[in-house]
PDB file of C-alpha atoms in Angstrom:
ATOM      1  CA  MET D   1      89.826  77.404  79.934  1.00 89.00           C
ATOM      2  CA  GLY D   2      92.138  76.687  83.034  1.00 92.00           C
ATOM      3  CA  LEU D   3      91.186  80.080  84.819  1.00 96.00           C
ATOM      4  CA  PRO D   4      89.202  81.219  87.720  1.00 97.00           C
ATOM      5  CA  VAL D   5      86.208  83.801  87.663  1.00 97.00           C
ATOM      6  CA  HIS D   6      84.511  84.696  90.687  1.00 97.00           C
ATOM      7  CA  ARG D   7      81.152  84.861  90.853  1.00 95.00           C
ATOM      8  CA  LEU D   8      79.590  87.534  93.813  1.00 95.00           C
ATOM      9  CA  GLN D   9      76.147  89.387  93.486  1.00 92.00           C
ATOM     10  CA  ASP D  10      77.662  92.751  95.119  1.00 96.00           C
ATOM     11  CA  TYR D  11      81.787  93.117  93.983  1.00 97.00           C
ATOM     12  CA  ASP D  12      81.975  96.702  94.989  1.00 96.00           C
ATOM     13  CA  ARG D  13      80.593  95.627  98.330  1.00 96.00           C
ATOM     14  CA  TRP D  14      82.870  93.328  98.802  1.00 97.00           C
ATOM     15  CA  LEU D  15      86.112  95.122  97.678  1.00 97.00           C
ATOM     16  CA  GLY D  16      84.808  98.114  99.608  1.00 96.00           C
ATOM     17  CA  ASN D  17      84.388  95.849 102.784  1.00 96.00           C
ATOM     18  CA  ARG D  18      88.097  95.278 101.822  1.00 97.00           C
ATOM     19  CA  LEU D  19      89.371  98.603 101.088  1.00 96.00           C
ATOM     20  CA  GLN D  20      88.419  99.265 104.817  1.00 95.00           C
ATOM     21  CA  GLN D  21      89.958  96.579 106.792  1.00 96.00           C
ATOM     22  CA  ASN D  22      93.506  96.800 104.878  1.00 94.00           C
ATOM     23  CA  LEU D  23      92.727  93.553 103.633  1.00 96.00           C
ATOM     24  CA  GLY D  24      94.928  93.764 100.012  1.00 96.00           C
ATOM     25  CA  CYS D  25      93.804  91.824  96.682  1.00 98.00           C
ATOM     26  CA  HIS D  26      95.113  91.573  93.439  1.00 98.00           C
ATOM     27  CA  VAL D  27      91.797  92.227  91.381  1.00 98.00           C
ATOM     28  CA  VAL D  28      91.633  91.340  87.448  1.00 98.00           C
ATOM     29  CA  THR D  29      89.240  91.949  85.139  1.00 98.00           C
ATOM     30  CA  LEU D  30      88.844  89.202  83.028  1.00 97.00           C
ATOM     31  CA  ASN D  31      88.175  89.554  79.078  1.00 94.00           C
ATOM     32  CA  ALA D  32      88.275  87.189  76.673  1.00 92.00           C
ATOM     33  CA  GLU D  33      91.156  88.788  75.036  1.00 92.00           C
ATOM     34  CA  MET D  34      93.344  88.043  78.150  1.00 96.00           C
ATOM     35  CA  VAL D  35      92.203  84.767  78.590  1.00 96.00           C
ATOM     36  CA  MET D  36      93.732  83.762  75.167  1.00 94.00           C
ATOM     37  CA  GLN D  37      97.038  85.741  75.840  1.00 95.00           C
ATOM     38  CA  ALA D  38      96.961  83.573  78.838  1.00 96.00           C
ATOM     39  CA  GLU D  39      96.982  80.626  76.704  1.00 94.00           C
ATOM     40  CA  CYS D  40     100.032  81.796  75.284  1.00 93.00           C
ATOM     41  CA  ASN D  41     101.740  83.383  78.408  1.00 97.00           C
ATOM     42  CA  PRO D  42     101.936  81.107  81.349  1.00 97.00           C
ATOM     43  CA  THR D  43     103.135  83.993  83.943  1.00 98.00           C
ATOM     44  CA  LEU D  44     100.155  85.984  82.899  1.00 98.00           C
ATOM     45  CA  ALA D  45      97.662  83.223  83.355  1.00 98.00           C
ATOM     46  CA  SER D  46      99.873  82.274  87.021  1.00 98.00           C
ATOM     47  CA  SER D  47      99.159  85.862  87.928  1.00 98.00           C
ATOM     48  CA  ILE D  48      95.299  85.439  87.241  1.00 98.00           C
ATOM     49  CA  ARG D  49      95.180  82.646  89.231  1.00 98.00           C
ATOM     50  CA  GLN D  50      96.999  84.078  91.943  1.00 97.00           C
ATOM     51  CA  ALA D  51      94.300  86.850  92.523  1.00 98.00           C
ATOM     52  CA  GLU D  52      92.063  87.408  95.283  1.00 98.00           C
ATOM     53  CA  LEU D  53      89.918  88.209  92.996  1.00 98.00           C
ATOM     54  CA  VAL D  54      88.731  87.760  89.454  1.00 98.00           C
ATOM     55  CA  VAL D  55      85.505  89.309  87.703  1.00 98.00           C
ATOM     56  CA  PRO D  56      84.217  88.640  84.277  1.00 97.00           C
ATOM     57  CA  ASP D  57      84.548  91.978  82.679  1.00 95.00           C
ATOM     58  CA  GLY D  58      83.967  90.982  78.737  1.00 87.00           C
ATOM     59  CA  ALA D  59      81.001  89.781  76.895  1.00 88.00           C
ATOM     60  CA  GLY D  60      83.277  86.601  76.119  1.00 90.00           C
ATOM     61  CA  VAL D  61      83.591  85.622  79.767  1.00 94.00           C
ATOM     62  CA  ILE D  62      79.360  86.349  79.881  1.00 93.00           C
ATOM     63  CA  LEU D  63      79.042  84.080  77.034  1.00 90.00           C
ATOM     64  CA  TYR D  64      81.243  81.427  78.271  1.00 92.00           C
ATOM     65  CA  LEU D  65      79.435  81.302  81.372  1.00 93.00           C
ATOM     66  CA  LEU D  66      75.917  80.809  79.788  1.00 92.00           C
ATOM     67  CA  LEU D  67      77.143  78.303  77.772  1.00 91.00           C
ATOM     68  CA  HIS D  68      77.731  76.244  80.850  1.00 90.00           C
ATOM     69  CA  GLY D  69      74.219  77.112  82.159  1.00 93.00           C
ATOM     70  CA  ILE D  70      75.263  80.125  84.254  1.00 94.00           C
ATOM     71  CA  ARG D  71      73.758  83.527  84.978  1.00 93.00           C
ATOM     72  CA  GLN D  72      76.230  86.267  85.331  1.00 94.00           C
ATOM     73  CA  GLN D  73      76.029  89.635  85.290  1.00 92.00           C
ATOM     74  CA  ARG D  74      79.006  91.509  83.561  1.00 93.00           C
ATOM     75  CA  CYS D  75      81.331  93.487  85.646  1.00 95.00           C
ATOM     76  CA  PRO D  76      83.401  96.530  83.243  1.00 95.00           C
ATOM     77  CA  GLY D  77      86.276  96.653  84.694  1.00 96.00           C
ATOM     78  CA  ILE D  78      86.107 100.660  84.921  1.00 96.00           C
ATOM     79  CA  GLU D  79      82.914 100.891  86.846  1.00 96.00           C
ATOM     80  CA  LEU D  80      84.251  98.660  89.399  1.00 98.00           C
ATOM     81  CA  ALA D  81      87.723 100.647  89.610  1.00 98.00           C
ATOM     82  CA  GLU D  82      85.063 103.862  89.416  1.00 98.00           C
ATOM     83  CA  SER D  83      83.099 102.440  92.552  1.00 97.00           C
ATOM     84  CA  LEU D  84      86.459 102.371  94.590  1.00 97.00           C
ATOM     85  CA  LEU D  85      87.377 105.257  94.018  1.00 98.00           C
ATOM     86  CA  ARG D  86      84.027 107.108  94.941  1.00 97.00           C
ATOM     87  CA  GLN D  87      84.103 104.853  98.343  1.00 97.00           C
ATOM     88  CA  ALA D  88      87.673 106.175  98.759  1.00 97.00           C
ATOM     89  CA  GLY D  89      86.287 109.657  98.370  1.00 96.00           C
ATOM     90  CA  GLU D  90      84.056 109.160 100.625  1.00 95.00           C
ATOM     91  CA  LEU D  91      86.293 108.086 103.458  1.00 94.00           C
ATOM     92  CA  GLY D  92      88.410 110.949 102.695  1.00 92.00           C
ATOM     93  CA  GLU D  93      92.373 111.032 103.484  1.00 93.00           C
ATOM     94  CA  SER D  94      92.717 108.009 105.603  1.00 93.00           C
ATOM     95  CA  TYR D  95      92.109 105.828 102.207  1.00 97.00           C
ATOM     96  CA  PRO D  96      94.515 107.807  99.580  1.00 97.00           C
ATOM     97  CA  VAL D  97      94.503 106.592  95.695  1.00 98.00           C
ATOM     98  CA  PHE D  98      97.619 105.803  93.957  1.00 98.00           C
ATOM     99  CA  PHE D  99      97.279 106.123  90.489  1.00 98.00           C
ATOM    100  CA  TYR D 100     100.041 104.436  87.941  1.00 98.00           C
ATOM    101  CA  GLY D 101      99.898 104.636  84.301  1.00 98.00           C
ATOM    102  CA  GLY D 102      99.080 105.891  81.265  1.00 96.00           C
ATOM    103  CA  LYS D 103     101.257 108.504  78.899  1.00 96.00           C
ATOM    104  CA  PRO D 104     102.686 111.340  80.685  1.00 97.00           C
ATOM    105  CA  GLY D 105      99.661 113.790  82.069  1.00 97.00           C
ATOM    106  CA  ILE D 106      97.224 112.031  81.563  1.00 98.00           C
ATOM    107  CA  ALA D 107      96.771 110.051  84.963  1.00 98.00           C
ATOM    108  CA  GLN D 108      97.401 113.771  86.179  1.00 97.00           C
ATOM    109  CA  THR D 109      94.400 115.308  84.557  1.00 98.00           C
ATOM    110  CA  ALA D 110      92.365 112.044  85.843  1.00 98.00           C
ATOM    111  CA  ALA D 111      92.677 112.233  89.196  1.00 98.00           C
ATOM    112  CA  LYS D 112      92.397 116.337  88.853  1.00 97.00           C
ATOM    113  CA  ILE D 113      88.857 115.582  87.820  1.00 97.00           C
ATOM    114  CA  TRP D 114      88.169 112.869  90.314  1.00 98.00           C
ATOM    115  CA  GLN D 115      89.032 115.600  92.725  1.00 97.00           C
ATOM    116  CA  GLU D 116      86.877 118.243  91.855  1.00 97.00           C
ATOM    117  CA  GLN D 117      84.036 115.703  91.808  1.00 96.00           C
ATOM    118  CA  TYR D 118      85.074 114.017  95.473  1.00 96.00           C
ATOM    119  CA  PRO D 119      87.212 116.912  97.158  1.00 96.00           C
ATOM    120  CA  LYS D 120      87.880 114.547 100.040  1.00 96.00           C
ATOM    121  CA  LEU D 121      89.872 112.210  97.914  1.00 97.00           C
ATOM    122  CA  ALA D 122      93.221 111.645  98.927  1.00 97.00           C
ATOM    123  CA  ILE D 123      95.802 111.470  96.215  1.00 97.00           C
ATOM    124  CA  ALA D 124      98.523 109.696  97.515  1.00 97.00           C
ATOM    125  CA  GLY D 125     100.837 109.633  94.249  1.00 97.00           C
ATOM    126  CA  ILE D 126     100.826 109.990  90.291  1.00 98.00           C
ATOM    127  CA  GLU D 127     103.298 108.076  87.863  1.00 98.00           C
ATOM    128  CA  ASP D 128     102.845 108.056  84.184  1.00 97.00           C
ATOM    129  CA  GLY D 129     103.542 104.233  82.524  1.00 96.00           C
ATOM    130  CA  TYR D 130     106.643 105.583  81.033  1.00 96.00           C
ATOM    131  CA  LEU D 131     109.247 105.603  83.596  1.00 96.00           C
ATOM    132  CA  SER D 132     112.974 105.037  83.222  1.00 96.00           C
ATOM    133  CA  PRO D 133     114.289 101.652  85.151  1.00 95.00           C
ATOM    134  CA  GLU D 134     116.182 103.895  87.656  1.00 97.00           C
ATOM    135  CA  ALA D 135     112.571 105.964  88.140  1.00 97.00           C
ATOM    136  CA  GLU D 136     110.550 102.735  88.499  1.00 97.00           C
ATOM    137  CA  ASP D 137     112.873 101.697  91.367  1.00 97.00           C
ATOM    138  CA  GLN D 138     112.815 104.922  93.219  1.00 97.00           C
ATOM    139  CA  PHE D 139     108.801 104.578  92.556  1.00 97.00           C
ATOM    140  CA  LYS D 140     108.688 101.257  94.056  1.00 97.00           C
ATOM    141  CA  VAL D 141     110.923 102.661  97.325  1.00 97.00           C
ATOM    142  CA  ARG D 142     107.696 105.192  97.326  1.00 97.00           C
ATOM    143  CA  LEU D 143     105.508 102.656  97.315  1.00 97.00           C
ATOM    144  CA  ALA D 144     106.865 100.565  99.966  1.00 97.00           C
ATOM    145  CA  LYS D 145     107.267 103.946 101.891  1.00 97.00           C
ATOM    146  CA  GLU D 146     104.024 105.499 102.063  1.00 96.00           C
ATOM    147  CA  GLN D 147     101.574 101.921 101.040  1.00 97.00           C
ATOM    148  CA  PRO D 148      98.406 103.272  99.900  1.00 98.00           C
ATOM    149  CA  PRO D 149      95.598 101.566 100.033  1.00 98.00           C
ATOM    150  CA  LEU D 150      94.534 101.820  97.092  1.00 98.00           C
ATOM    151  CA  ILE D 151      96.660 101.570  93.507  1.00 98.00           C
ATOM    152  CA  LEU D 152      95.162 101.747  89.807  1.00 98.00           C
ATOM    153  CA  VAL D 153      97.565 100.528  87.441  1.00 98.00           C
ATOM    154  CA  GLY D 154      97.138 101.310  83.805  1.00 98.00           C
ATOM    155  CA  LEU D 155      99.517  99.962  81.857  1.00 97.00           C
ATOM    156  CA  GLY D 156      97.673  97.635  79.598  1.00 94.00           C
ATOM    157  CA  VAL D 157      96.818  94.163  79.149  1.00 94.00           C
ATOM    158  CA  PRO D 158      99.275  91.736  79.997  1.00 96.00           C
ATOM    159  CA  ARG D 159     101.916  94.235  81.642  1.00 97.00           C
ATOM    160  CA  GLN D 160      99.401  95.571  84.480  1.00 98.00           C
ATOM    161  CA  GLU D 161      98.818  91.897  85.314  1.00 98.00           C
ATOM    162  CA  LEU D 162     102.190  91.091  85.717  1.00 98.00           C
ATOM    163  CA  TRP D 163     103.249  94.519  87.260  1.00 98.00           C
ATOM    164  CA  ILE D 164     100.944  94.020  90.057  1.00 98.00           C
ATOM    165  CA  ALA D 165     101.725  90.318  90.438  1.00 98.00           C
ATOM    166  CA  GLN D 166     105.370  91.082  90.820  1.00 98.00           C
ATOM    167  CA  ASN D 167     105.100  94.215  92.941  1.00 98.00           C
ATOM    168  CA  ARG D 168     102.278  93.381  94.811  1.00 98.00           C
ATOM    169  CA  HIS D 169     104.366  92.422  97.696  1.00 98.00           C
ATOM    170  CA  LEU D 170     105.629  96.384  98.263  1.00 98.00           C
ATOM    171  CA  CYS D 171     102.081  97.359  99.868  1.00 98.00           C
ATOM    172  CA  PRO D 172     100.372  93.517 100.969  1.00 98.00           C
ATOM    173  CA  GLN D 173      97.604  95.408 102.101  1.00 97.00           C
ATOM    174  CA  ALA D 174      96.580  97.485  99.307  1.00 98.00           C
ATOM    175  CA  ILE D 175      94.015  96.695  96.687  1.00 98.00           C
ATOM    176  CA  TRP D 176      95.469  96.774  93.539  1.00 98.00           C
ATOM    177  CA  ILE D 177      93.734  96.889  90.486  1.00 98.00           C
ATOM    178  CA  GLY D 178      94.604  96.923  86.961  1.00 98.00           C
ATOM    179  CA  VAL D 179      92.267  99.581  84.734  1.00 97.00           C
ATOM    180  CA  GLY D 180      93.489  99.346  81.163  1.00 93.00           C
ATOM    181  CA  GLY D 181      93.377 102.773  79.185  1.00 93.00           C
ATOM    182  CA  SER D 182      90.526 103.953  82.370  1.00 96.00           C
ATOM    183  CA  PHE D 183      92.411 107.234  82.750  1.00 98.00           C
ATOM    184  CA  ASP D 184      92.346 108.152  79.086  1.00 96.00           C
ATOM    185  CA  ILE D 185      88.580 108.206  79.187  1.00 96.00           C
ATOM    186  CA  TRP D 186      88.541 110.056  82.749  1.00 98.00           C
ATOM    187  CA  ALA D 187      90.979 112.239  81.604  1.00 97.00           C
ATOM    188  CA  GLY D 188      88.562 112.695  78.475  1.00 95.00           C
ATOM    189  CA  VAL D 189      90.825 112.053  75.853  1.00 93.00           C
ATOM    190  CA  LYS D 190      89.076 108.972  74.540  1.00 91.00           C
ATOM    191  CA  SER D 191      85.243 108.032  75.584  1.00 84.00           C
ATOM    192  CA  ARG D 192      83.057 105.044  76.484  1.00 82.00           C
ATOM    193  CA  ALA D 193      80.799 103.522  74.569  1.00 73.00           C
ATOM    194  CA  PRO D 194      77.238 104.165  74.174  1.00 80.00           C
ATOM    195  CA  VAL D 195      74.908 102.917  76.888  1.00 82.00           C
ATOM    196  CA  TRP D 196      73.040 101.089  74.625  1.00 78.00           C
ATOM    197  CA  LEU D 197      76.437  99.440  73.220  1.00 76.00           C
ATOM    198  CA  ARG D 198      77.375  98.393  76.586  1.00 77.00           C
ATOM    199  CA  ASN D 199      74.191  96.665  77.062  1.00 75.00           C
ATOM    200  CA  ASN D 200      74.222  94.875  73.968  1.00 68.00           C
ATOM    201  CA  HIS D 201      77.794  93.620  74.947  1.00 69.00           C
ATOM    202  CA  LEU D 202      79.450  95.307  72.007  1.00 69.00           C
ATOM    203  CA  GLU D 203      81.243  97.881  73.543  1.00 77.00           C
ATOM    204  CA  TRP D 204      84.401  96.236  72.353  1.00 70.00           C
ATOM    205  CA  LEU D 205      83.316  97.009  68.312  1.00 71.00           C
ATOM    206  CA  TYR D 206      82.871 100.855  69.963  1.00 72.00           C
ATOM    207  CA  ARG D 207      86.502 100.630  70.899  1.00 72.00           C
ATOM    208  CA  LEU D 208      87.814  98.964  67.820  1.00 70.00           C
ATOM    209  CA  TYR D 209      86.300 101.716  65.739  1.00 70.00           C
ATOM    210  CA  GLN D 210      88.597 104.190  68.192  1.00 76.00           C
ATOM    211  CA  GLU D 211      91.322 102.384  67.841  1.00 74.00           C
ATOM    212  CA  PRO D 212      91.123 100.444  64.403  1.00 73.00           C
ATOM    213  CA  TRP D 213      94.943  99.144  65.151  1.00 67.00           C
ATOM    214  CA  ARG D 214      93.567  96.897  67.280  1.00 65.00           C
ATOM    215  CA  TRP D 215      91.772  94.442  65.354  1.00 55.00           C
ATOM    216  CA  ARG D 216      94.775  91.848  65.063  1.00 68.00           C
ATOM    217  CA  ARG D 217      94.280  91.910  68.964  1.00 68.00           C
ATOM    218  CA  MET D 218      90.396  92.026  68.578  1.00 67.00           C
ATOM    219  CA  MET D 219      90.858  88.492  66.560  1.00 72.00           C
ATOM    220  CA  ALA D 220      91.265  86.745  69.682  1.00 76.00           C
ATOM    221  CA  LEU D 221      87.518  87.223  70.325  1.00 77.00           C
ATOM    222  CA  PRO D 222      86.181  85.315  67.354  1.00 79.00           C
ATOM    223  CA  GLN D 223      89.157  82.591  68.662  1.00 85.00           C
ATOM    224  CA  PHE D 224      87.959  82.542  72.022  1.00 83.00           C
ATOM    225  CA  ALA D 225      83.831  82.475  70.856  1.00 82.00           C
ATOM    226  CA  LEU D 226      84.851  79.113  68.878  1.00 86.00           C
ATOM    227  CA  LYS D 227      86.747  77.675  71.375  1.00 86.00           C
ATOM    228  CA  ALA D 228      83.906  78.441  74.438  1.00 82.00           C
ATOM    229  CA  ILE D 229      81.748  75.974  71.879  1.00 85.00           C
ATOM    230  CA  GLY D 230      84.114  73.711  71.389  1.00 84.00           C
ATOM    231  CA  GLN D 231      84.412  72.977  74.959  1.00 83.00           C
ATOM    232  CA  ARG D 232      80.869  73.093  75.292  1.00 82.00           C
ATOM    233  CA  LEU D 233      79.774  70.476  72.870  1.00 80.00           C
ATOM    234  CA  ALA D 234      82.997  68.600  73.444  1.00 76.00           C
TER     235      ALA D 234
END
């Protein structure tokens, strides 16, 4: 559908190596909803195509690959971000992490919980996702000055992907990854789907149960599936 998916056996190790070598990259965790948004948003599509790593996050992307005879294991974005945090926690003060996004107080709680698990984890800074234009400008100056090697951006799709693409030049050696609502889960505000739902590619159903207001956005899933099947038949 005009977007890349990078097929690796070990995304964690690939990103861990880049983190230690100070090789910056933009990580996109691709799902069906994002693909359908990109069809209507050329700027989003361009941001995804320019990313150094696009992982198959959603079940729809896995289905698309399977229809084309490609078996690829799903890589949930939250688990990839957790792997990076664990690696940064083991590396210590030389690899501080910046948490950006979420409602006021959520990112702080998430960072605190991570530091309790990994006392060596260094926090470069924390900002919520409700900054005024003036505060955001000051935040960008701070990023450019501090150059954190790992930046987690939880602004939701597509805002986080667009924001990273526009601002990654501020820290060219950093790994930037959009983490969606991961801060809420780490902070204990929300929970992930049970393992059996995840293993059966039904995590989206649990999310709809938690956030029924998302039903309109979830309509992208059957639209994506129909288009994927139609392309395969064509």
